[in-house]
Every structure is written in structure tokens, then in C-alpha cells.
XYZ file of C-alpha atoms in Angstrom:
118
model
C 3.130 3.979 2.104
C 5.601 6.797 1.835
C 6.289 6.646 -1.871
C 2.621 6.203 -2.782
C 1.724 9.237 -0.653
C 4.379 11.348 -2.355
C 3.351 10.256 -5.849
C -0.334 10.894 -5.166
C 0.335 14.351 -3.770
C 2.707 15.253 -6.604
C 0.176 14.342 -9.269
C -2.912 15.525 -7.332
C -1.846 18.249 -4.865
C -5.404 18.849 -3.633
C -6.001 15.233 -2.635
C -6.115 14.316 1.064
C -4.318 11.132 2.100
C -5.418 9.173 5.154
C -2.968 6.339 5.779
C -4.237 3.091 7.276
C -1.301 0.923 8.273
C 0.036 -1.633 10.721
C 3.160 0.479 11.315
C 2.782 2.133 14.693
C 6.419 2.648 15.611
C 8.135 5.913 14.888
C 9.795 7.050 12.617
C 7.234 5.692 10.122
C 4.234 7.789 11.314
C 6.396 10.910 11.445
C 7.794 10.347 7.958
C 4.389 9.634 6.472
C 2.939 12.806 7.984
C 5.967 14.781 6.772
C 5.356 13.334 3.298
C 1.963 15.043 3.357
C -0.520 12.529 4.746
C -3.382 14.374 6.428
C -4.409 11.410 8.543
C -2.838 8.359 10.137
C -4.798 5.358 11.388
C -3.742 1.912 12.477
C -5.410 -1.119 10.922
C -6.962 -1.824 14.324
C -9.104 1.309 14.047
C -12.815 0.668 14.082
C -15.316 1.979 11.565
C -16.425 4.938 13.765
C -12.814 6.118 14.076
C -12.261 5.775 10.318
C -15.396 7.795 9.582
C -14.324 10.467 12.085
C -10.852 10.652 10.523
C -12.223 11.004 6.992
C -14.683 13.711 8.062
C -12.010 15.718 9.892
C -9.551 15.462 7.009
C -12.282 16.380 4.512
C -12.985 19.462 6.675
C -9.341 20.520 6.358
C -8.061 19.213 9.682
C -5.582 16.443 10.442
C -6.271 13.171 12.206
C -3.807 10.950 14.038
C -5.107 7.908 15.879
C -4.907 8.428 19.661
C -2.288 5.750 20.320
C 0.011 7.172 17.639
C -0.584 10.754 18.808
C 0.264 9.775 22.377
C 3.409 7.968 21.263
C 4.556 10.992 19.247
C 3.760 13.390 22.104
C 5.659 11.328 24.662
C 8.624 11.008 22.314
C 8.799 14.775 21.880
C 9.363 15.226 25.638
C 11.931 12.484 26.074
C 15.641 13.117 25.822
C 16.913 12.057 22.448
C 18.040 8.473 22.444
C 18.478 8.319 18.721
C 17.176 5.083 17.335
C 19.338 3.387 14.732
C 16.212 3.390 12.542
C 16.226 7.196 12.456
C 19.355 7.041 10.299
C 17.728 4.819 7.658
C 16.615 6.285 4.364
C 13.003 5.917 3.307
C 14.029 3.243 0.810
C 15.865 1.304 3.535
C 12.812 1.508 5.792
C 10.628 0.315 2.911
C 12.895 -2.706 2.404
C 13.083 -3.409 6.152
C 9.289 -3.393 6.409
C 9.046 -5.839 3.522
C 11.597 -8.128 5.189
C 9.719 -7.951 8.493
C 6.579 -8.798 6.514
C 8.296 -12.073 5.491
C 8.514 -11.186 1.816
C 11.111 -13.136 -0.144
C 14.186 -11.434 -1.573
C 13.086 -12.089 -5.159
C 9.656 -10.524 -4.536
C 11.216 -7.486 -2.846
C 13.705 -7.021 -5.682
C 10.950 -7.358 -8.302
C 8.670 -4.844 -6.556
C 11.464 -2.313 -6.082
C 13.230 -2.915 -9.414
C 16.441 -4.006 -7.695
C 18.875 -6.820 -8.262
C 18.292 -9.629 -5.737
C 21.970 -9.264 -4.781
C 21.384 -5.649 -3.729
């Protein structure tokens, strides 16, 4: 997700990243777009939407799936009720997503080069 996008863009600045993910809740879409992703789709997107997103991004535009775009637009007009997740670092969000995905502590620590006690 976030780290892969950053690494890709650091090593290949001209590449266009279109993220396809199950994470629909902010702050993840916002952070991924801030990291440089040019497109953001949910895994529920159909083939026509994926093709449209790739074509728009290839043409130099951005693409955000409608449900994510609506969520972000609505959030921008709401009074700030800061979510406790907004305070998390990207690394903490990465770990939280792995935990929510039912990954075991040992697997998480191996993937992230951490001690299991961390």
C-alpha cells in the first residue's frame, strides 16, 4: 500500500500508481493519494471501471472510485470530529490493517522486520 507506492515513485518518478484495495475508510485513501497514487479503486470495482481508471490516469488525470470520492467530499464539509486513527503513523496503520486482516503476530513481525514483542 503506502510504502510500496512511495518506493515505486522514488525509484520510478514517472510511473503512475493506481491502487486497488479493500480499504475504503479514511484516512487510508487520503494518505495513499498524498503518497502519490494517481488512482484509487476498491476491490469491488468492475472491469469497466478499472479500464476507465487506467485510461484516465494514463492520460494524466486522477481517478478515485465514486464511493471513495463521495466519502472524501462529505468528510471535507463536516465539522472536524478527529478520529483516533488520524493520529496513527503510517507504520501503525500498516500494522493495524494486518491485525484486522487476521495475520498472526509472528507473520507481521517477520514481514515488517520487527521483534514479535514490539
